[in-house]
């Protein structure tokens, strides 16, 4: 319809109804190609709303979920006229925000849009928190605050780098979760997720000890949930490895491996469980070697590589995992004196990373991987008696 309208407008008999200039027509063409409303179609609210929905399917989908929640809350509160009216006012304000403010923020880039959405969400959750009388509603508020904390500053995900604000949101979630019935499985899970979030926020910064304590609290609340246990154990192990505590990292990667095995037994077709199992095997082998226990490390890494190769069609990240696993294998072999094998596997790691770099030359992570693999290659070339290639 838009393209037809542009052509017909350009062909109108009446000069005043045609485009004023070629530039005006070109601008409408650009708007058409960008999925934006074209000026020739007029300014009806229904038309503009439809174009907005097509341009921002994901954001609007999230917003509609929130709107549905607001409607549901209003219906639940229909016996209390004042609450129902407040809920519908919230709904009206939220939809107005999506159509006006969020649309404008999106045009300015991803970060302004996320900040605008977070600000609105925090304001709404703070209001809802005061009236959350049922367990269901309190759990929704907890989940909301944790999701906001992730966006604000969780270092494990793409975030706004607002660590202080993230801590405030996580603390609000924790205070609500601590008031819930500890015998209720859903409430215990919510409390565990609160401690997990605070572990994420604190353990990577100056409050590392406090963060680790939150992780341990989360594990104690998780009980027999292998998925949750795998995730927390992997994070604890990673941080211990970063702190050069090889033995502790080895033990927690082993815990993660066992939990992932249980998870996979419960859900044999779960590719995420397979991926976590591979990571656990690879890193447990690496840190066992660093801790002076290299027996079986090469086999474990080869098993991890086989899993990564199996998963590669499902996840682009697994291609990088394969490259990194060959680098890990080379490091282990270098440490136990298998210099020739280490050199071959280092080359394989570097080849895989360079292939990814050709496909995505702007990817900073791949460039970093190549630099690190090249440093290892230089060391291995020297140790294998090839100084000229090493110098090159």
Short mmCIF file of C-alpha atoms in Angstrom, two decimals:
data_model
loop_
_atom_site.label_atom_id
_atom_site.label_comp_id
_atom_site.label_asym_id
_atom_site.label_seq_id
_atom_site.Cartn_x
_atom_site.Cartn_y
_atom_site.Cartn_z
CA UNK A 1 0.00 0.00 0.00
CA UNK A 2 2.74 2.50 0.89
CA UNK A 3 4.66 1.97 -2.36
CA UNK A 4 1.49 2.32 -4.43
CA UNK A 5 0.63 5.51 -2.57
CA UNK A 6 4.07 7.02 -3.27
CA UNK A 7 3.80 6.26 -7.00
CA UNK A 8 0.21 7.53 -7.26
CA UNK A 9 1.08 10.70 -5.33
CA UNK A 10 3.93 11.41 -7.73
CA UNK A 11 1.48 10.94 -10.65
CA UNK A 12 -1.35 13.12 -9.34
CA UNK A 13 -2.79 15.49 -11.98
CA UNK A 14 -3.11 18.34 -9.51
CA UNK A 15 0.39 19.83 -8.91
CA UNK A 16 -0.47 20.85 -5.35
CA UNK A 17 -1.23 17.20 -4.51
CA UNK A 18 2.02 15.84 -5.93
CA UNK A 19 5.34 15.82 -4.04
CA UNK A 20 6.71 19.34 -3.77
CA UNK A 21 10.15 18.17 -4.98
CA UNK A 22 12.18 15.10 -5.90
CA UNK A 23 13.76 15.30 -2.46
CA UNK A 24 10.33 15.01 -0.80
CA UNK A 25 9.60 11.89 -2.84
CA UNK A 26 13.06 10.48 -2.03
CA UNK A 27 12.42 11.10 1.68
CA UNK A 28 9.16 9.12 1.50
CA UNK A 29 11.03 6.31 -0.28
CA UNK A 30 13.62 6.26 2.51
CA UNK A 31 10.87 6.14 5.10
CA UNK A 32 9.22 3.28 3.20
CA UNK A 33 12.48 1.31 3.11
CA UNK A 34 13.01 1.93 6.85
CA UNK A 35 9.49 0.73 7.67
CA UNK A 36 8.46 4.17 8.91
CA UNK A 37 5.14 5.93 8.08
CA UNK A 38 5.20 7.74 4.71
CA UNK A 39 3.89 11.27 4.49
CA UNK A 40 1.67 10.47 1.50
CA UNK A 41 -0.48 8.15 3.61
CA UNK A 42 -1.63 10.88 6.00
CA UNK A 43 -1.43 10.94 9.77
CA UNK A 44 -4.04 8.50 11.08
CA UNK A 45 -3.28 6.97 14.52
CA UNK A 46 -4.16 3.45 13.35
CA UNK A 47 -1.74 3.64 10.40
CA UNK A 48 1.13 4.99 12.51
CA UNK A 49 0.53 2.42 15.25
CA UNK A 50 0.66 -0.39 12.68
CA UNK A 51 3.98 0.87 11.27
CA UNK A 52 5.38 1.22 14.79
CA UNK A 53 4.39 -2.36 15.61
CA UNK A 54 6.10 -3.74 12.50
CA UNK A 55 9.31 -1.77 13.14
CA UNK A 56 9.59 -2.73 16.78
CA UNK A 57 8.17 -6.24 17.03
CA UNK A 58 10.46 -7.34 19.87
CA UNK A 59 10.11 -4.23 22.03
CA UNK A 60 6.39 -4.11 21.43
CA UNK A 61 6.08 -7.78 22.28
CA UNK A 62 7.75 -7.10 25.63
CA UNK A 63 5.52 -4.09 26.16
CA UNK A 64 2.38 -6.08 25.35
CA UNK A 65 3.37 -8.68 27.94
CA UNK A 66 3.63 -5.89 30.48
CA UNK A 67 0.34 -4.44 29.30
CA UNK A 68 -1.32 -7.85 29.61
CA UNK A 69 -0.04 -8.09 33.16
CA UNK A 70 -1.52 -4.70 33.94
CA UNK A 71 -4.87 -5.73 32.47
CA UNK A 72 -4.79 -8.95 34.48
CA UNK A 73 -4.06 -7.05 37.67
CA UNK A 74 -6.90 -4.68 36.95
CA UNK A 75 -9.28 -7.60 36.48
CA UNK A 76 -8.07 -9.20 39.72
CA UNK A 77 -8.73 -5.97 41.52
CA UNK A 78 -12.17 -5.41 40.03
CA UNK A 79 -13.81 -5.73 43.44
CA UNK A 80 -11.83 -2.73 44.62
CA UNK A 81 -12.79 0.17 42.38
CA UNK A 82 -9.92 2.38 43.45
CA UNK A 83 -7.29 -0.29 42.75
CA UNK A 84 -8.87 -1.14 39.41
CA UNK A 85 -8.85 2.50 38.39
CA UNK A 86 -5.19 2.84 39.36
CA UNK A 87 -4.33 -0.28 37.34
CA UNK A 88 -6.08 1.03 34.24
CA UNK A 89 -4.41 4.41 34.69
CA UNK A 90 -1.07 2.57 34.87
CA UNK A 91 -1.98 0.73 31.67
CA UNK A 92 -2.90 3.95 29.90
CA UNK A 93 0.31 5.64 31.03
CA UNK A 94 2.41 2.67 29.98
CA UNK A 95 0.91 2.41 26.51
CA UNK A 96 1.31 6.17 26.07
CA UNK A 97 4.95 5.82 27.09
CA UNK A 98 5.50 3.01 24.55
CA UNK A 99 3.97 4.92 21.65
CA UNK A 100 5.62 8.27 22.42
CA UNK A 101 8.68 8.13 24.66
CA UNK A 102 9.97 4.64 23.83
CA UNK A 103 9.59 5.23 20.09
CA UNK A 104 11.62 8.44 20.37
CA UNK A 105 14.26 6.75 22.53
CA UNK A 106 14.59 3.91 20.00
CA UNK A 107 15.27 6.41 17.24
CA UNK A 108 18.20 7.70 19.31
CA UNK A 109 19.75 4.24 19.79
CA UNK A 110 19.62 1.12 21.93
CA UNK A 111 21.01 2.60 25.15
CA UNK A 112 18.56 5.53 25.41
CA UNK A 113 15.68 3.11 24.75
CA UNK A 114 16.83 0.71 27.43
CA UNK A 115 17.31 3.50 29.96
CA UNK A 116 13.85 4.86 29.22
CA UNK A 117 12.27 1.42 29.58
CA UNK A 118 14.15 0.68 32.82
CA UNK A 119 13.17 4.01 34.34
CA UNK A 120 9.50 3.43 33.58
CA UNK A 121 9.63 -0.16 34.82
CA UNK A 122 11.29 0.76 38.13
CA UNK A 123 8.69 3.48 38.72
CA UNK A 124 5.87 1.01 38.09
CA UNK A 125 7.39 -1.76 40.24
CA UNK A 126 7.93 0.65 43.13
CA UNK A 127 4.24 1.56 42.94
CA UNK A 128 3.09 -2.03 42.59
CA UNK A 129 5.31 -3.17 45.47
CA UNK A 130 3.26 -1.15 47.95
CA UNK A 131 0.04 -2.99 47.00
CA UNK A 132 1.32 -6.51 46.25
CA UNK A 133 -0.84 -8.47 48.67
CA UNK A 134 -0.80 -11.99 47.19
CA UNK A 135 2.15 -14.35 46.82
CA UNK A 136 1.64 -14.50 43.05
CA UNK A 137 1.87 -10.74 42.74
CA UNK A 138 4.86 -10.52 45.09
CA UNK A 139 6.70 -13.13 43.01
CA UNK A 140 5.96 -11.10 39.87
CA UNK A 141 7.43 -8.01 41.51
CA UNK A 142 10.56 -9.95 42.58
CA UNK A 143 11.04 -11.22 39.02
CA UNK A 144 10.56 -7.69 37.71
CA UNK A 145 13.21 -6.18 39.98
CA UNK A 146 15.69 -8.96 39.12
CA UNK A 147 15.13 -8.45 35.39
CA UNK A 148 15.71 -4.72 35.83
CA UNK A 149 18.89 -5.37 37.86
CA UNK A 150 20.20 -7.50 34.99
CA UNK A 151 19.68 -4.69 32.50
CA UNK A 152 21.08 -2.05 34.85
CA UNK A 153 24.37 -3.72 35.73
CA UNK A 154 24.70 -7.51 35.77
CA UNK A 155 28.25 -8.09 34.43
CA UNK A 156 27.29 -11.51 33.01
CA UNK A 157 24.85 -9.99 30.50
CA UNK A 158 24.71 -6.96 28.20
CA UNK A 159 23.96 -4.11 30.62
CA UNK A 160 23.86 -0.35 31.13
CA UNK A 161 26.86 -0.39 33.53
CA UNK A 162 24.79 1.15 36.32
CA UNK A 163 26.04 -1.11 39.12
CA UNK A 164 24.74 0.99 42.02
CA UNK A 165 21.22 1.11 40.57
CA UNK A 166 21.34 -2.64 39.91
CA UNK A 167 22.27 -3.26 43.55
CA UNK A 168 19.28 -1.19 44.70
CA UNK A 169 16.90 -3.18 42.48
CA UNK A 170 18.32 -6.52 43.64
CA UNK A 171 18.07 -5.48 47.30
CA UNK A 172 14.40 -4.56 46.79
CA UNK A 173 13.77 -8.01 45.30
CA UNK A 174 15.58 -9.70 48.20
CA UNK A 175 13.56 -7.85 50.86
CA UNK A 176 10.30 -9.00 49.29
CA UNK A 177 11.49 -12.58 48.78
CA UNK A 178 12.64 -12.85 52.41
CA UNK A 179 9.08 -12.11 53.55
CA UNK A 180 7.60 -15.03 51.59
CA UNK A 181 6.85 -18.53 52.91
CA UNK A 182 10.17 -20.46 52.94
CA UNK A 183 8.26 -23.75 52.57
CA UNK A 184 6.77 -22.68 49.25
CA UNK A 185 9.02 -24.00 46.41
CA UNK A 186 8.33 -20.97 44.23
CA UNK A 187 9.25 -18.60 47.05
CA UNK A 188 12.47 -20.52 47.78
CA UNK A 189 13.36 -20.38 44.09
CA UNK A 190 12.73 -16.63 44.02
CA UNK A 191 14.94 -16.15 47.08
CA UNK A 192 17.66 -18.27 45.46
CA UNK A 193 17.52 -16.09 42.34
CA UNK A 194 17.85 -12.96 44.50
CA UNK A 195 21.04 -14.31 46.05
CA UNK A 196 22.27 -15.34 42.60
CA UNK A 197 21.71 -11.80 41.31
CA UNK A 198 23.55 -10.25 44.26
CA UNK A 199 26.36 -12.75 43.73
CA UNK A 200 26.59 -11.64 40.10
CA UNK A 201 26.67 -7.97 41.09
CA UNK A 202 29.19 -8.27 43.94
CA UNK A 203 31.53 -11.17 43.21
CA UNK A 204 33.15 -9.53 40.18
CA UNK A 205 33.97 -6.31 42.06
CA UNK A 206 35.59 -5.20 45.32
CA UNK A 207 32.95 -7.04 47.40
CA UNK A 208 34.01 -10.44 46.09
CA UNK A 209 33.74 -12.23 49.45
CA UNK A 210 30.18 -10.98 49.98
CA UNK A 211 29.30 -11.99 46.42
CA UNK A 212 30.63 -15.51 46.93
CA UNK A 213 28.58 -15.77 50.14
CA UNK A 214 25.44 -14.90 48.16
CA UNK A 215 26.32 -17.60 45.60
CA UNK A 216 26.67 -20.18 48.38
CA UNK A 217 23.34 -19.09 49.82
CA UNK A 218 21.77 -19.50 46.38
CA UNK A 219 23.20 -23.02 46.09
CA UNK A 220 21.84 -24.01 49.50
CA UNK A 221 18.37 -22.81 48.48
CA UNK A 222 18.51 -24.46 45.05
CA UNK A 223 18.31 -27.94 46.53
CA UNK A 224 18.09 -30.59 43.84
CA UNK A 225 17.71 -28.21 40.89
CA UNK A 226 20.58 -29.29 38.60
CA UNK A 227 20.09 -26.46 36.11
CA UNK A 228 20.47 -23.81 38.80
CA UNK A 229 23.34 -25.68 40.48
CA UNK A 230 25.20 -25.93 37.17
CA UNK A 231 24.91 -22.20 36.48
CA UNK A 232 26.03 -21.10 39.96
CA UNK A 233 28.87 -23.62 40.15
CA UNK A 234 30.21 -22.44 36.79
CA UNK A 235 30.22 -18.82 37.94
CA UNK A 236 31.92 -19.60 41.24
CA UNK A 237 34.53 -21.72 39.44
CA UNK A 238 35.19 -19.00 36.86
CA UNK A 239 35.82 -16.39 39.56
CA UNK A 240 38.07 -18.76 41.49
CA UNK A 241 40.06 -19.35 38.32
CA UNK A 242 40.38 -15.59 37.80
CA UNK A 243 41.74 -15.38 41.36
CA UNK A 244 44.39 -18.06 40.54
CA UNK A 245 42.82 -20.57 42.93
CA UNK A 246 43.22 -23.55 40.60
CA UNK A 247 42.26 -26.27 43.09
CA UNK A 248 38.99 -24.57 44.11
CA UNK A 249 38.14 -23.80 40.49
CA UNK A 250 38.76 -27.46 39.60
CA UNK A 251 36.43 -28.63 42.38
CA UNK A 252 33.59 -26.31 41.38
CA UNK A 253 33.94 -27.13 37.68
CA UNK A 254 33.66 -30.76 38.76
CA UNK A 255 30.49 -29.88 40.73
CA UNK A 256 29.13 -28.17 37.62
CA UNK A 257 29.93 -31.23 35.51
CA UNK A 258 28.05 -33.53 37.88
CA UNK A 259 25.05 -31.19 38.00
CA UNK A 260 25.04 -30.92 34.21
CA UNK A 261 25.08 -34.72 33.93
CA UNK A 262 22.01 -34.86 36.19
CA UNK A 263 20.33 -32.11 34.18
CA UNK A 264 21.03 -33.97 30.95
CA UNK A 265 19.68 -37.22 32.41
CA UNK A 266 16.43 -35.42 33.20
CA UNK A 267 16.29 -33.66 29.80
CA UNK A 268 18.29 -35.75 27.28
CA UNK A 269 17.57 -33.48 24.33
CA UNK A 270 18.46 -30.20 26.05
CA UNK A 271 21.24 -28.57 24.00
CA UNK A 272 21.92 -25.99 26.75
CA UNK A 273 22.63 -28.80 29.21
CA UNK A 274 25.00 -30.39 26.65
CA UNK A 275 26.81 -27.09 26.22
CA UNK A 276 27.22 -26.58 29.98
CA UNK A 277 28.51 -30.13 30.31
CA UNK A 278 31.15 -29.43 27.64
CA UNK A 279 32.27 -26.19 29.33
CA UNK A 280 32.49 -27.96 32.68
CA UNK A 281 34.61 -30.79 31.24
CA UNK A 282 36.96 -28.47 29.39
CA UNK A 283 37.58 -26.08 32.27
CA UNK A 284 37.75 -28.79 34.92
CA UNK A 285 40.53 -30.42 32.84
CA UNK A 286 42.37 -27.12 32.50
CA UNK A 287 42.34 -26.30 36.20
CA UNK A 288 43.07 -29.88 37.24
CA UNK A 289 46.23 -29.60 35.13
CA UNK A 290 47.11 -26.24 36.71
CA UNK A 291 46.56 -27.84 40.13
CA UNK A 292 49.06 -30.57 39.24
CA UNK A 293 46.58 -33.32 38.28
CA UNK A 294 46.77 -33.64 34.48
CA UNK A 295 45.63 -37.28 34.29
CA UNK A 296 42.65 -37.59 31.95
CA UNK A 297 42.68 -33.88 31.05
CA UNK A 298 43.31 -34.39 27.32
CA UNK A 299 40.49 -36.91 27.01
CA UNK A 300 38.06 -34.61 28.85
CA UNK A 301 38.85 -31.70 26.52
CA UNK A 302 38.43 -33.93 23.46
CA UNK A 303 35.01 -34.97 24.80
CA UNK A 304 34.14 -31.28 25.18
CA UNK A 305 35.23 -30.56 21.60
CA UNK A 306 33.06 -33.42 20.34
CA UNK A 307 30.04 -31.91 22.13
CA UNK A 308 30.79 -28.44 20.77
CA UNK A 309 30.99 -29.83 17.24
CA UNK A 310 27.69 -31.60 17.74
CA UNK A 311 26.07 -28.36 18.94
CA UNK A 312 27.66 -26.03 16.38
CA UNK A 313 24.58 -25.95 14.08
CA UNK A 314 22.43 -24.83 17.05
CA UNK A 315 24.54 -21.98 18.43
CA UNK A 316 27.04 -19.61 16.78
CA UNK A 317 28.83 -19.31 20.14
CA UNK A 318 29.83 -22.96 19.91
CA UNK A 319 32.16 -22.18 17.00
CA UNK A 320 34.15 -19.96 19.34
CA UNK A 321 33.93 -22.66 22.01
CA UNK A 322 35.60 -25.09 19.60
CA UNK A 323 38.45 -22.66 18.92
CA UNK A 324 38.92 -21.96 22.63
CA UNK A 325 38.83 -25.68 23.49
CA UNK A 326 41.69 -26.37 21.06
CA UNK A 327 43.62 -23.55 22.73
CA UNK A 328 42.90 -25.10 26.15
CA UNK A 329 44.08 -28.48 24.84
CA UNK A 330 47.28 -26.88 23.52
CA UNK A 331 47.92 -25.21 26.89
CA UNK A 332 47.43 -28.50 28.75
CA UNK A 333 49.71 -30.37 26.33
CA UNK A 334 52.35 -27.64 26.59
CA UNK A 335 52.27 -27.98 30.36
CA UNK A 336 52.74 -31.77 30.31
CA UNK A 337 55.53 -31.66 27.71
CA UNK A 338 53.66 -32.65 24.53
CA UNK A 339 55.10 -29.74 22.54
CA UNK A 340 54.45 -31.07 19.03
CA UNK A 341 50.80 -31.95 19.75
CA UNK A 342 50.34 -28.61 21.50
CA UNK A 343 51.64 -26.74 18.44
CA UNK A 344 49.25 -28.57 16.11
CA UNK A 345 46.24 -27.83 18.32
CA UNK A 346 47.24 -24.19 18.77
CA UNK A 347 47.34 -23.81 14.98
CA UNK A 348 43.88 -25.39 14.76
CA UNK A 349 42.58 -22.91 17.36
CA UNK A 350 44.08 -19.95 15.51
CA UNK A 351 42.75 -21.13 12.13
CA UNK A 352 39.21 -21.37 13.55
CA UNK A 353 39.40 -17.88 15.08
CA UNK A 354 40.80 -16.33 11.91
CA UNK A 355 37.95 -17.88 9.90
CA UNK A 356 35.44 -16.24 12.25
CA UNK A 357 37.35 -12.95 11.98
CA UNK A 358 36.99 -13.05 8.19
CA UNK A 359 33.23 -13.34 8.61
CA UNK A 360 32.95 -10.63 11.31
CA UNK A 361 36.01 -8.34 11.13
CA UNK A 362 34.50 -5.87 13.65
CA UNK A 363 34.13 -8.48 16.41
CA UNK A 364 36.49 -7.35 19.16
CA UNK A 365 36.27 -10.65 21.03
CA UNK A 366 37.58 -12.59 18.03
CA UNK A 367 40.48 -10.16 17.61
CA UNK A 368 41.37 -10.66 21.27
CA UNK A 369 41.20 -14.44 20.84
CA UNK A 370 43.54 -14.26 17.84
CA UNK A 371 46.03 -12.15 19.79
CA UNK A 372 46.09 -14.61 22.69
CA UNK A 373 46.36 -17.63 20.39
CA UNK A 374 49.23 -15.96 18.54
CA UNK A 375 51.12 -15.38 21.80
CA UNK A 376 50.73 -19.08 22.62
CA UNK A 377 51.82 -20.00 19.09
CA UNK A 378 55.01 -17.94 19.47
CA UNK A 379 55.87 -19.79 22.69
CA UNK A 380 55.19 -23.19 21.13
CA UNK A 381 57.20 -22.42 17.98
CA UNK A 382 60.18 -21.47 20.12
CA UNK A 383 59.83 -24.62 22.22
CA UNK A 384 59.59 -26.71 19.03
CA UNK A 385 62.84 -25.25 17.66
CA UNK A 386 61.28 -22.90 15.07
CA UNK A 387 62.59 -19.48 16.14
CA UNK A 388 62.35 -17.85 12.70
CA UNK A 389 58.62 -18.56 12.38
CA UNK A 390 58.17 -17.50 16.00
CA UNK A 391 59.88 -14.17 15.30
CA UNK A 392 57.71 -13.63 12.23
#
